[in-house]
Coordinates of C-alpha atoms and ligand atoms in Angstrom, one line a residue:
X1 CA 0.0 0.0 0.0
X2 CA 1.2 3.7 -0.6
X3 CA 0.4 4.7 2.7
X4 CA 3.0 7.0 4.7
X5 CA 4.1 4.6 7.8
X6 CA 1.7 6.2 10.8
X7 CA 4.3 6.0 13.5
X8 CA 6.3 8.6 11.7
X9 CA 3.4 10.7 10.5
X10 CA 3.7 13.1 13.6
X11 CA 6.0 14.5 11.4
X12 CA 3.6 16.0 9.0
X13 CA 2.5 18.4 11.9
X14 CA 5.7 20.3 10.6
X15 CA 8.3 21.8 12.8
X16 CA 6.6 23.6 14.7
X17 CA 4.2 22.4 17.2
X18 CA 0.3 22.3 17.3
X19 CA -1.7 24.2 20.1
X20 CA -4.9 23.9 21.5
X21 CA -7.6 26.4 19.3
X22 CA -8.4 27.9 23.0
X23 CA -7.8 29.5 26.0
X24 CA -8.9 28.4 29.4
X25 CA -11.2 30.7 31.0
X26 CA -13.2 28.9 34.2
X27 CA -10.7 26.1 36.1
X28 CA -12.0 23.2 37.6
X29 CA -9.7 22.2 40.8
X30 CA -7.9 18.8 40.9
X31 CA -6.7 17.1 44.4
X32 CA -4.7 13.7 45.1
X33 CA -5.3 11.5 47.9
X34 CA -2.7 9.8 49.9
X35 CA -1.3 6.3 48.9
X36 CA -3.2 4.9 52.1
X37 CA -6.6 6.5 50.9
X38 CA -6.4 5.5 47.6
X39 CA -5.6 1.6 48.9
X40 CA -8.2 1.8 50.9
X41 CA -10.7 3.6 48.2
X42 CA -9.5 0.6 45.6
X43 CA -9.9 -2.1 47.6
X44 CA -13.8 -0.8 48.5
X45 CA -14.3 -0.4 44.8
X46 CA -13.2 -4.0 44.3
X47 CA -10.7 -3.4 41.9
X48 CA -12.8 -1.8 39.6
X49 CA -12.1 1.8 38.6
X50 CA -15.5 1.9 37.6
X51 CA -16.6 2.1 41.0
X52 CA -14.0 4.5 42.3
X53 CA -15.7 8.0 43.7
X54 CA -14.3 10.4 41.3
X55 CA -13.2 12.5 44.3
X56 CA -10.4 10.1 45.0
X57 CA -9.3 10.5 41.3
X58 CA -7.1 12.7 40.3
X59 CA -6.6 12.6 36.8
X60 CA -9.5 11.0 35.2
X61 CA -8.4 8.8 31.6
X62 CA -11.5 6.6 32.5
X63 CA -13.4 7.9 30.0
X64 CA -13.7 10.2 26.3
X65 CA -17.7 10.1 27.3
X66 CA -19.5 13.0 28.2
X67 CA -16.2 14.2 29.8
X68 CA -15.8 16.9 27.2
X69 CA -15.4 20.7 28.2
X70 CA -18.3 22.8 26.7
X71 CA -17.1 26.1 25.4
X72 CA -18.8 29.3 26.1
X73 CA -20.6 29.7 22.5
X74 CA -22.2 25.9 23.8
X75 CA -22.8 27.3 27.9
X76 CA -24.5 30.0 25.9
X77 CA -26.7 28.1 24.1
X78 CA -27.9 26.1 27.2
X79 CA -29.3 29.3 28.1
X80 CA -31.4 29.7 25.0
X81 CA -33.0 26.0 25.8
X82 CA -36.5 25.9 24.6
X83 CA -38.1 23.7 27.3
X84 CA -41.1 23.3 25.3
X85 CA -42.6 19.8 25.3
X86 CA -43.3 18.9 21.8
X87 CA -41.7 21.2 18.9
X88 CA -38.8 22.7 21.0
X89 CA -36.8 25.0 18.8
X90 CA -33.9 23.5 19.7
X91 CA -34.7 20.2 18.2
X92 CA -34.2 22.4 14.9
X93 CA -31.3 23.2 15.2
X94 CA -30.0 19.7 16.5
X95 CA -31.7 18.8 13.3
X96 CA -30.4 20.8 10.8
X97 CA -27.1 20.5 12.1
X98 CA -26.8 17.1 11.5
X99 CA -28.6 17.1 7.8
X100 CA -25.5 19.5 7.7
X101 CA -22.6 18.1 8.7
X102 CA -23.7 14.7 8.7
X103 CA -26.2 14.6 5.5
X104 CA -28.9 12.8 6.8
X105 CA -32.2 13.4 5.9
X106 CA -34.3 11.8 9.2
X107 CA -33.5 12.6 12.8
X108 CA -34.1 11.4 16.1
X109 CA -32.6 12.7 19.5
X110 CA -31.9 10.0 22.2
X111 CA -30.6 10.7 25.4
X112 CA -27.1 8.9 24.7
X113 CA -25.6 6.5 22.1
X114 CA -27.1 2.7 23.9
X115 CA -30.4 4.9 23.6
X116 CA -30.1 5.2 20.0
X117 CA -28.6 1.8 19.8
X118 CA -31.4 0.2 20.9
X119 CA -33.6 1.5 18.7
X120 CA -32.3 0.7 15.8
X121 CA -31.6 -2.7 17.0
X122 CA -34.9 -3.5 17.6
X123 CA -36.6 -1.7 14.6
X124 CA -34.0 -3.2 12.1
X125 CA -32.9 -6.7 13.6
X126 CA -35.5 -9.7 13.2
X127 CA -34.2 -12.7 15.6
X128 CA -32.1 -15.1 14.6
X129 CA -30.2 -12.4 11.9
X130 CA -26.6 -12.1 11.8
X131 CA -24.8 -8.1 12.4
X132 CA -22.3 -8.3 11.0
X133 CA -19.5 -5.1 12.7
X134 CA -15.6 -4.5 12.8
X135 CA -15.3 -5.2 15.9
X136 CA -17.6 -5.2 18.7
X137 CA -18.7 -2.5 21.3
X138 CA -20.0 -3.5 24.2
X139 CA -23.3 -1.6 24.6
X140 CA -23.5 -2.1 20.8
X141 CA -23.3 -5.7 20.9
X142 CA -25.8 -6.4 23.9
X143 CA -28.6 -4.3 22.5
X144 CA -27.8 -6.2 18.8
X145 CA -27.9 -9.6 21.2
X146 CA -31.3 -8.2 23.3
X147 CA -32.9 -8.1 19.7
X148 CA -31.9 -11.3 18.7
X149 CA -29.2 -10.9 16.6
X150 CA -25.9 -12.5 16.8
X151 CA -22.8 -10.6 16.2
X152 CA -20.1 -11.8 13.4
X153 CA -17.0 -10.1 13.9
X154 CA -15.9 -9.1 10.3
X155 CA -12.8 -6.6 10.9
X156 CA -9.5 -7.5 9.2
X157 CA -7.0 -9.6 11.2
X158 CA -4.5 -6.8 11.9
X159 CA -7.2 -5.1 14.5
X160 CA -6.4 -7.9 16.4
X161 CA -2.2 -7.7 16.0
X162 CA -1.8 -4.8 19.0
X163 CA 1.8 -4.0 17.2
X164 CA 0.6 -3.9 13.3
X165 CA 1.2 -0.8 11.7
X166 CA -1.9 -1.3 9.5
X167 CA -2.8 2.2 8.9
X168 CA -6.7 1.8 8.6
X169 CA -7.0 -1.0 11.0
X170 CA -10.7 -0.4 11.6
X171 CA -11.4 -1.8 8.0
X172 CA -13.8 -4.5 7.1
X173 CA -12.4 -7.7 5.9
X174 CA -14.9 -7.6 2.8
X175 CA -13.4 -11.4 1.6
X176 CA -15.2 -12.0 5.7
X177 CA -18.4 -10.4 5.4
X178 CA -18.9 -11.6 1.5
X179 CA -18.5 -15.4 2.9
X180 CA -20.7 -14.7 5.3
X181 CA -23.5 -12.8 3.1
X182 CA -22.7 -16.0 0.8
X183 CA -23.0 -18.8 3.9
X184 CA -26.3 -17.8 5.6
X185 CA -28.2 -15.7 2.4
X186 CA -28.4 -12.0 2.6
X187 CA -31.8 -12.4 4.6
X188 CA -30.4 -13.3 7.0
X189 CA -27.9 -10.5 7.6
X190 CA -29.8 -7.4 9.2
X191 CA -27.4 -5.1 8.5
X192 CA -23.4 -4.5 8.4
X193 CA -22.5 -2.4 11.5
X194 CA -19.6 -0.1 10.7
X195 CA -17.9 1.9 13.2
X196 CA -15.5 4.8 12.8
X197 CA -12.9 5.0 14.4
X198 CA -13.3 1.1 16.3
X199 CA -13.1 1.6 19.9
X200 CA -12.4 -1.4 21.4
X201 CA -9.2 -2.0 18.4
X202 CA -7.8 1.4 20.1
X203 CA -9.7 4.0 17.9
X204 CA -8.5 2.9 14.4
X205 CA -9.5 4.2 11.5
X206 CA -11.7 3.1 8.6
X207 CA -10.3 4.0 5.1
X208 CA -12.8 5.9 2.8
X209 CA -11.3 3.1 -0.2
X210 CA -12.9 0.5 2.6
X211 CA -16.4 2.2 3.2
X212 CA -17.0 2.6 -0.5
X213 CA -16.0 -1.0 -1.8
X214 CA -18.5 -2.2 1.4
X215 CA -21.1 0.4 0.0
X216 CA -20.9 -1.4 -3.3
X217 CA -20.6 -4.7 -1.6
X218 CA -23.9 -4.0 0.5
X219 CA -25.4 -3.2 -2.7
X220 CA -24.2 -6.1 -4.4
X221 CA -26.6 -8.2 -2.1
X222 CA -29.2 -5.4 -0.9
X223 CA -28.0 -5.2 2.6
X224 CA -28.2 -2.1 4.8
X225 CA -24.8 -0.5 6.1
X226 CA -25.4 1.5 8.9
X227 CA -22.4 3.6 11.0
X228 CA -21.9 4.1 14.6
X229 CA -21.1 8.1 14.4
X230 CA -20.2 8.0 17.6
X231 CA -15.8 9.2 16.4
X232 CA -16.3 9.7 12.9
X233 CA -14.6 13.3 13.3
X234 CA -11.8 11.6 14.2
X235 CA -12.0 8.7 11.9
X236 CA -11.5 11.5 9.2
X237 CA -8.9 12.9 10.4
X238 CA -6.7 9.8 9.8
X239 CA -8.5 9.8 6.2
X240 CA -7.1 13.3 5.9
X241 CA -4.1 12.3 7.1
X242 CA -3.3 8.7 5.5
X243 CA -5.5 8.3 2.4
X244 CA -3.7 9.6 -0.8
X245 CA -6.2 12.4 -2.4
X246 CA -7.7 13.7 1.1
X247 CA -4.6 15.9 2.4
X248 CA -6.3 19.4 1.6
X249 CA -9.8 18.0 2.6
X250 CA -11.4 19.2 5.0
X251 CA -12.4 17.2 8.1
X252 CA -16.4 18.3 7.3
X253 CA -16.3 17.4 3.6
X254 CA -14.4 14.0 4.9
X255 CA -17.4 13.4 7.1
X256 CA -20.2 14.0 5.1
X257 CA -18.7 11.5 2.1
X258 CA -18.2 8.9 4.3
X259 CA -21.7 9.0 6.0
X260 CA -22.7 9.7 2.2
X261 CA -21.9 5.7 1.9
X262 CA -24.2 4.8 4.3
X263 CA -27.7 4.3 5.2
X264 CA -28.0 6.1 8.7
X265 CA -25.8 6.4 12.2
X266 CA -26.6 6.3 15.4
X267 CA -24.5 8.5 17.8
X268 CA -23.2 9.2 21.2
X269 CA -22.8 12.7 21.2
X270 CA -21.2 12.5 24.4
X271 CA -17.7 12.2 22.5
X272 CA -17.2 13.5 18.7
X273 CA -20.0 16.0 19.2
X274 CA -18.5 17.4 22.4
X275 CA -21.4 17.7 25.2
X276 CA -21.9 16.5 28.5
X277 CA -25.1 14.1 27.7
X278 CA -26.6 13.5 24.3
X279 CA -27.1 11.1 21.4
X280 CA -29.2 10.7 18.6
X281 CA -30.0 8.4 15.5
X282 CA -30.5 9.8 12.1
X283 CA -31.1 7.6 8.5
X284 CA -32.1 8.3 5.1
X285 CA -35.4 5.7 4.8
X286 CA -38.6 7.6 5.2
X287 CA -40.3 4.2 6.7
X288 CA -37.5 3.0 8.8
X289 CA -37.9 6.7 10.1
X290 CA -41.3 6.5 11.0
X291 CA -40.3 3.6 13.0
X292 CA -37.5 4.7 15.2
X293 CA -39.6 8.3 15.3
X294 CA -42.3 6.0 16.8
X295 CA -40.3 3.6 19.6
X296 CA -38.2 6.7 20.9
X297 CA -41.9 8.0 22.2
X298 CA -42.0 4.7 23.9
X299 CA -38.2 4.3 25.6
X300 CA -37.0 8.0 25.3
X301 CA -39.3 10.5 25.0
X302 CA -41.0 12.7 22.1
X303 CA -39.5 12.6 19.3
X304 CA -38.3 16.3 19.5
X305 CA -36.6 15.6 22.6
X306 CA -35.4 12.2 22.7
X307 CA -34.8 12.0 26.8
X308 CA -33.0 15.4 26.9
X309 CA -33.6 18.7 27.9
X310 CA -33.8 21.9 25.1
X311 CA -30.7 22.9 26.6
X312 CA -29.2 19.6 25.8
X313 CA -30.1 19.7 22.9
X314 CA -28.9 23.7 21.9
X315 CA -25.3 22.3 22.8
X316 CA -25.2 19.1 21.4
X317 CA -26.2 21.1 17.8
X318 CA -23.3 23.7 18.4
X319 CA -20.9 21.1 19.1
X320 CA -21.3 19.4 16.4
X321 CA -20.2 22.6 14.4
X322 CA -17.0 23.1 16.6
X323 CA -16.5 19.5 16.3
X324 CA -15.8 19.7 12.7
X325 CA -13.2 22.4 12.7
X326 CA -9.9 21.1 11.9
X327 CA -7.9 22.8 14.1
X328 CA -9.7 21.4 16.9
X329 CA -9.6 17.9 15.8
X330 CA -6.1 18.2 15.2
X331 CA -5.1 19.5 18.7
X332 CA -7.2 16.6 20.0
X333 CA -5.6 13.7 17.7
X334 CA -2.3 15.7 18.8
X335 CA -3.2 15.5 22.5
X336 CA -3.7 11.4 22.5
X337 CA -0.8 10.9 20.3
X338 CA 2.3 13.0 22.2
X339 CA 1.0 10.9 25.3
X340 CA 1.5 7.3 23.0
X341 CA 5.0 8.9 21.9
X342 CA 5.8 9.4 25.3
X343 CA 5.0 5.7 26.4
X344 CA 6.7 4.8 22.8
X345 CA 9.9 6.4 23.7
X346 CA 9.9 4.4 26.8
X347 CA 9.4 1.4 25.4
X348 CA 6.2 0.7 27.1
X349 CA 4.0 -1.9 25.1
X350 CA 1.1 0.3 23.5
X351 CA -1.3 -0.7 21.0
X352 CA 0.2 1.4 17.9
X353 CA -0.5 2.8 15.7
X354 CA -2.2 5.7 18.0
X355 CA -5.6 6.1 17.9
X356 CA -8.0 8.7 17.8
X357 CA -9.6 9.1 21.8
X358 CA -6.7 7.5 23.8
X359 CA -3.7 5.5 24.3
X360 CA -4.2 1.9 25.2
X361 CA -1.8 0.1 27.1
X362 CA -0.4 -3.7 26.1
X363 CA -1.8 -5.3 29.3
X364 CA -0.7 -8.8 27.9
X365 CA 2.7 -7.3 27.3
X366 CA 2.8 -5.5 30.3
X367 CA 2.3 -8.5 32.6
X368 CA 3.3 -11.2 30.4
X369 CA 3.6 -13.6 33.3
X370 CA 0.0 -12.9 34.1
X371 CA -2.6 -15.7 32.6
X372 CA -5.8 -13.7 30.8
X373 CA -8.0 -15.6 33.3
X374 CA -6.3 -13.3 36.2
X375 CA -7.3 -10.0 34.0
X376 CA -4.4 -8.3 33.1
X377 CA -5.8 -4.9 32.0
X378 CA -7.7 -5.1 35.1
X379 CA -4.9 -5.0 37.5
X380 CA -3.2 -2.6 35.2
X381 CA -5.6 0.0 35.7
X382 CA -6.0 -0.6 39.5
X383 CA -2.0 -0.5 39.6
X384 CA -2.0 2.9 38.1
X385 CA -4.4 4.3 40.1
X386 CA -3.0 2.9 43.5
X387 CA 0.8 4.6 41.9
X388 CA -1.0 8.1 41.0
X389 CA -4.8 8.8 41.2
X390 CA -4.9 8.3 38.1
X391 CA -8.5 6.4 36.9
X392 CA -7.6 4.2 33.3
X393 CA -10.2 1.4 32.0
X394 CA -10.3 -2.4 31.5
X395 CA -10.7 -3.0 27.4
X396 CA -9.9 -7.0 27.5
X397 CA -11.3 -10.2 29.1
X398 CA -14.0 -8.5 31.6
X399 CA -15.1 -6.0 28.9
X400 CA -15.7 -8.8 26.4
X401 CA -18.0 -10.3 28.9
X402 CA -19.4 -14.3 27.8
X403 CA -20.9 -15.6 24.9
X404 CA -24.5 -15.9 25.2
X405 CA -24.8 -19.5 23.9
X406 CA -21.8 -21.3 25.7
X407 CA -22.4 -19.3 28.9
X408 CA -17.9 -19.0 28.3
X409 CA -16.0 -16.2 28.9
X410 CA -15.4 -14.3 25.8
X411 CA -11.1 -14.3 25.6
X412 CA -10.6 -11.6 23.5
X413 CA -6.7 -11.2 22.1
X414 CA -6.1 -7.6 22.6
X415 CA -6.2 -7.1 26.6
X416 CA -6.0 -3.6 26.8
X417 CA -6.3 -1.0 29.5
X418 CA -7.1 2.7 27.8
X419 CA -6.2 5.4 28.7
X420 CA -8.6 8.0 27.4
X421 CA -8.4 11.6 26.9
X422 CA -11.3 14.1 27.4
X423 CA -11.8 16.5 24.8
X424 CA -10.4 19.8 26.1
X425 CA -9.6 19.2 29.6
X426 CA -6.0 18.3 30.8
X427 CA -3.0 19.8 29.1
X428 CA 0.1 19.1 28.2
X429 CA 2.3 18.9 31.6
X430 CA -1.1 16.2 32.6
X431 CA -0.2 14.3 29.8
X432 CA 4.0 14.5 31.4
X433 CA 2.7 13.5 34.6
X434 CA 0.7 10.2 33.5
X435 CA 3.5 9.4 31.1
X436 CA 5.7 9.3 34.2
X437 CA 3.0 6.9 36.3
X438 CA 2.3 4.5 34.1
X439 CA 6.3 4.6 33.8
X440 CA 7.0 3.7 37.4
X441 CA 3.7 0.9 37.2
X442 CA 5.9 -0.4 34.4
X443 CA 9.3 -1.0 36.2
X444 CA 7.5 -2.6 39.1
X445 CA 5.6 -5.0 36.6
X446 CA 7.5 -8.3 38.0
X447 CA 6.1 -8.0 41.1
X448 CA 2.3 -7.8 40.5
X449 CA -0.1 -10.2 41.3
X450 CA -3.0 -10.9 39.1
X451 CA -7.4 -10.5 40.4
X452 CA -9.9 -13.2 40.4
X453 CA -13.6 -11.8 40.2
X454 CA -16.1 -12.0 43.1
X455 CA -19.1 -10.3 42.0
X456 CA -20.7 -10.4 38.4
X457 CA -23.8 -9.0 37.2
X458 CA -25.1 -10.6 34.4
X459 CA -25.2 -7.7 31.9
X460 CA -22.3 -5.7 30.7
X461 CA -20.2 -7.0 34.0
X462 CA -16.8 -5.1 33.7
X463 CA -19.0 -1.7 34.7
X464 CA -20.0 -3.5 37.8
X465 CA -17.9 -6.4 38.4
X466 CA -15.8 -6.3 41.5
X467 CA -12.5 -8.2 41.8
X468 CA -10.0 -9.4 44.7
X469 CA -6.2 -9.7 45.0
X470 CA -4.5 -13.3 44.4
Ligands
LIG501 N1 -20.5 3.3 20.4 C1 -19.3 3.5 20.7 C2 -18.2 3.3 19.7 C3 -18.9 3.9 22.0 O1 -17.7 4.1 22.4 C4 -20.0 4.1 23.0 C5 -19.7 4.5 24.3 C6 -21.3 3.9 22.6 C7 -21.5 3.5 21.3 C8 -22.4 4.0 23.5 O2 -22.7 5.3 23.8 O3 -22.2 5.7 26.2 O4 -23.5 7.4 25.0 O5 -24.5 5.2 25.5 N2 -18.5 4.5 24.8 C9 -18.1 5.0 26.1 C10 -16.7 4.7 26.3 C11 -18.9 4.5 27.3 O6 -16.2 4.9 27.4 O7 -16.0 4.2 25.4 P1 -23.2 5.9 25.2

């Protein structure tokens, strides 16, 4: 392939350095515990820095969700919320934003992303269908599994490959999903569930060459291709930034030509679109439309409020806007990836290339004398925090939950923990200081014992789960 090699690609940034497109202008304090108090505060969490008070954190890499900070165009809009019932003005706006940027034609607001993912599951799976995705999410893949359907895994091997430099390694294997389409009939494939950029691979990319040879592919057999919106933005800033042709594209026109391949998206706003709460679900099929617009009265709310408030729904429509620019998506990509150099530099085992949201440490690497069974990631992201405050997530073995029909554990092969990066919140010299953490965690790997689980619910455990010491 003619791709430029991505671990050099920092480069293209040019000698000089990028900058955040902001200034700070309201400061939100941080503290740090003790070592005792955060011992003590792990071990009542059980392990799981899910249940840690955020209090006792001190920097929080937990999440990208809802974690965002709003700018004061967005806090001004809140104040212009239109808390009407039915026909809130604010709807509009959410609404034309995303025929915008996103192009669209039917909307529905829900009040996150598993809101909007359950819709569509239910109005567009019949039981028994295969979905075919690159890669699972979790929320994605239970509410695909609640509806019947069973998930098929058709991303290329090299998502899989925590060191392959694959450049677009969120791309469909389409020699996968065509045997697939072939094996069980196109009936029985609901419909192909692309995400861009794949979260649980590390926030890789899919190529725009990819989504259009799917598009025909789809077409080929009549099968519906629907996106999980949810880090598109950043998805196309890898487009602009690795796929020949796209370099003086902007990250907008990137967006709405990839959407342009498919036939609708749900979305958690909470991340690309830069808002505290939000989601929503838009397609392009007028009675597939009526559909969603009629269960989202049922599990939501109206269908001009979707389970937010006007105000909500103000911000979520002028963050979409600033989430197009380029400079900002750049400073955020930029963010993520001089923490990764950082860990690179050190030789600290990181699933590379970089991602788009955050940095995701090698847990199998990391501990290599700990079995998966004893959860890796897990005790890499209660290590970190016991070392520093600082709050990382699970992304292996307890994320990937159990198969519904063996009742077995799901042993996925990347065991990651992630370190994730808020959009617009820590700086630079936060970015030093975790380096430096997960730095000393490192050198005392040898020495680390491994969790066995005590507690798990039976849906999406790793939120819940809690976990002893061996
Ligand atoms: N799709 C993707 C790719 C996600 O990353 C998420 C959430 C969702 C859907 C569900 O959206 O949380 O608004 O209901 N990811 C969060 C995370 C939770 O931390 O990665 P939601």
């Amino acid at each position: 392939m003619s791709h430029p090699n991505p671990q050099t690609m920092g480069q293209q940034f040019g000698r000089r350095s990028w900058a955040e497109p902001w200034k700070i202008k309201m400061v939100e304090p941080l503290r740090m515990i003790s070592r005792d108090e955060r011992a003590r505060a792990l071990a009542e969490a059980g392990y799981n820095t899910f249940l840690l008070r955020s209090d006792d954190v001190y920097i929080d890499l937990l999440t990208d969700s809802g974690t965002s900070a709003m700018s004061d165009r967005q806090w001004a809009g809140m104040l212009l919320g239109d808390e009407a019932y039915a026909g809130s003005r604010n709807f509009y706006h959410l609404e034309e934003a995303i025929q915008h940027y996103y192009g669209y034609r039917y909307v529905v607001p829900t009040h996150q992303g598993r809101g909007a993912e359950h819709l569509i599951s239910q109005a567009a799976i019949r039981r028994g269908q295969f979905v075919p995705g690159n890669m699972y999410f979790t929320t994605t893949r239970l509410h695909q599994e609640l509806a019947g359907g069973i998930f098929a895994d058709v991303i290329i091997d090299e998502a899989h490959d925590p060191s392959s430099l694959h450049p677009f390694k969120g791309n469909i294997d389409l020699g996968k999903l065509e045997a697939l389409i072939r094996r069980e009939g196109a009936e029985k494939i609901a419909y192909v569930s692309l995400a861009g950029t794949v979260n649980m691979a590390g926030g890789q990319p899919v190529s725009m060459a990819n989504v259009r040879e799917l598009r025909a592919l789809c077409d080929r057999y009549g099968v519906r291709l629907f996106l999980d919106a949810t880090r598109m933005v950043e998805n196309a800033f890898f487009i602009q930034e690795r796929e020949p042709g796209y370099a003086e594209t902007p990250i907008a026109t990137i967006v709405k030509e990839f959407c342009g391949y498919t036939d609708g998206a749900w979305m958690s706003a909470k991340k690309d679109n830069l808002v505290n709460i939000g989601g929503w679900l838009a397609v392009n099929d007028e009675q597939l439309f009526e559909e969603l617009r009629n269960l989202v009265v049922v599990f939501e709310g109206l269908h001009t409020y979707g389970g937010l408030a006007g105000r909500d729904l103000e911000a979520m429509a002028i963050g979409i806007g600033e989430s197009m620019h380029d400079d900002h998506v750049r400073a955020r990509i930029g963010q993520v990836r001089y923490l990764g150099e950082l860990l690179t530099d050190w030789a600290i085992p990181i699933v590379q290339p970089v991602g788009g949201h955050a940095v995701f440490l090698d847990a199998r690497r990391f501990y290599a004398h700990l079995p998966q069974a004893q959860f890796p990631a897990q005790v890499l992201a209660a290590e970190l925090y016991l070392d520093s405050g600082i709050r990382s997530m699970e992304r292996g073995i307890a994320s990937a939950g159990r198969d519904p029909a063996t009742g077995d554990h799901y042993f996925p092969k990347l065991e990651l923990t992630r370190l994730t990066i808020p959009r617009r919140v820590y700086t630079q010299a936060h970015m030093d200081v975790v380096a430096e953490a997960v730095k000393a965690v490192y050198d005392a790997r040898e020495c680390t014992h491994g969790l066995r689980m005590v507690y798990e619910p039976k849906y999406l455990r790793f939120f819940q789960a809690r976990f002893e010491r061996l």
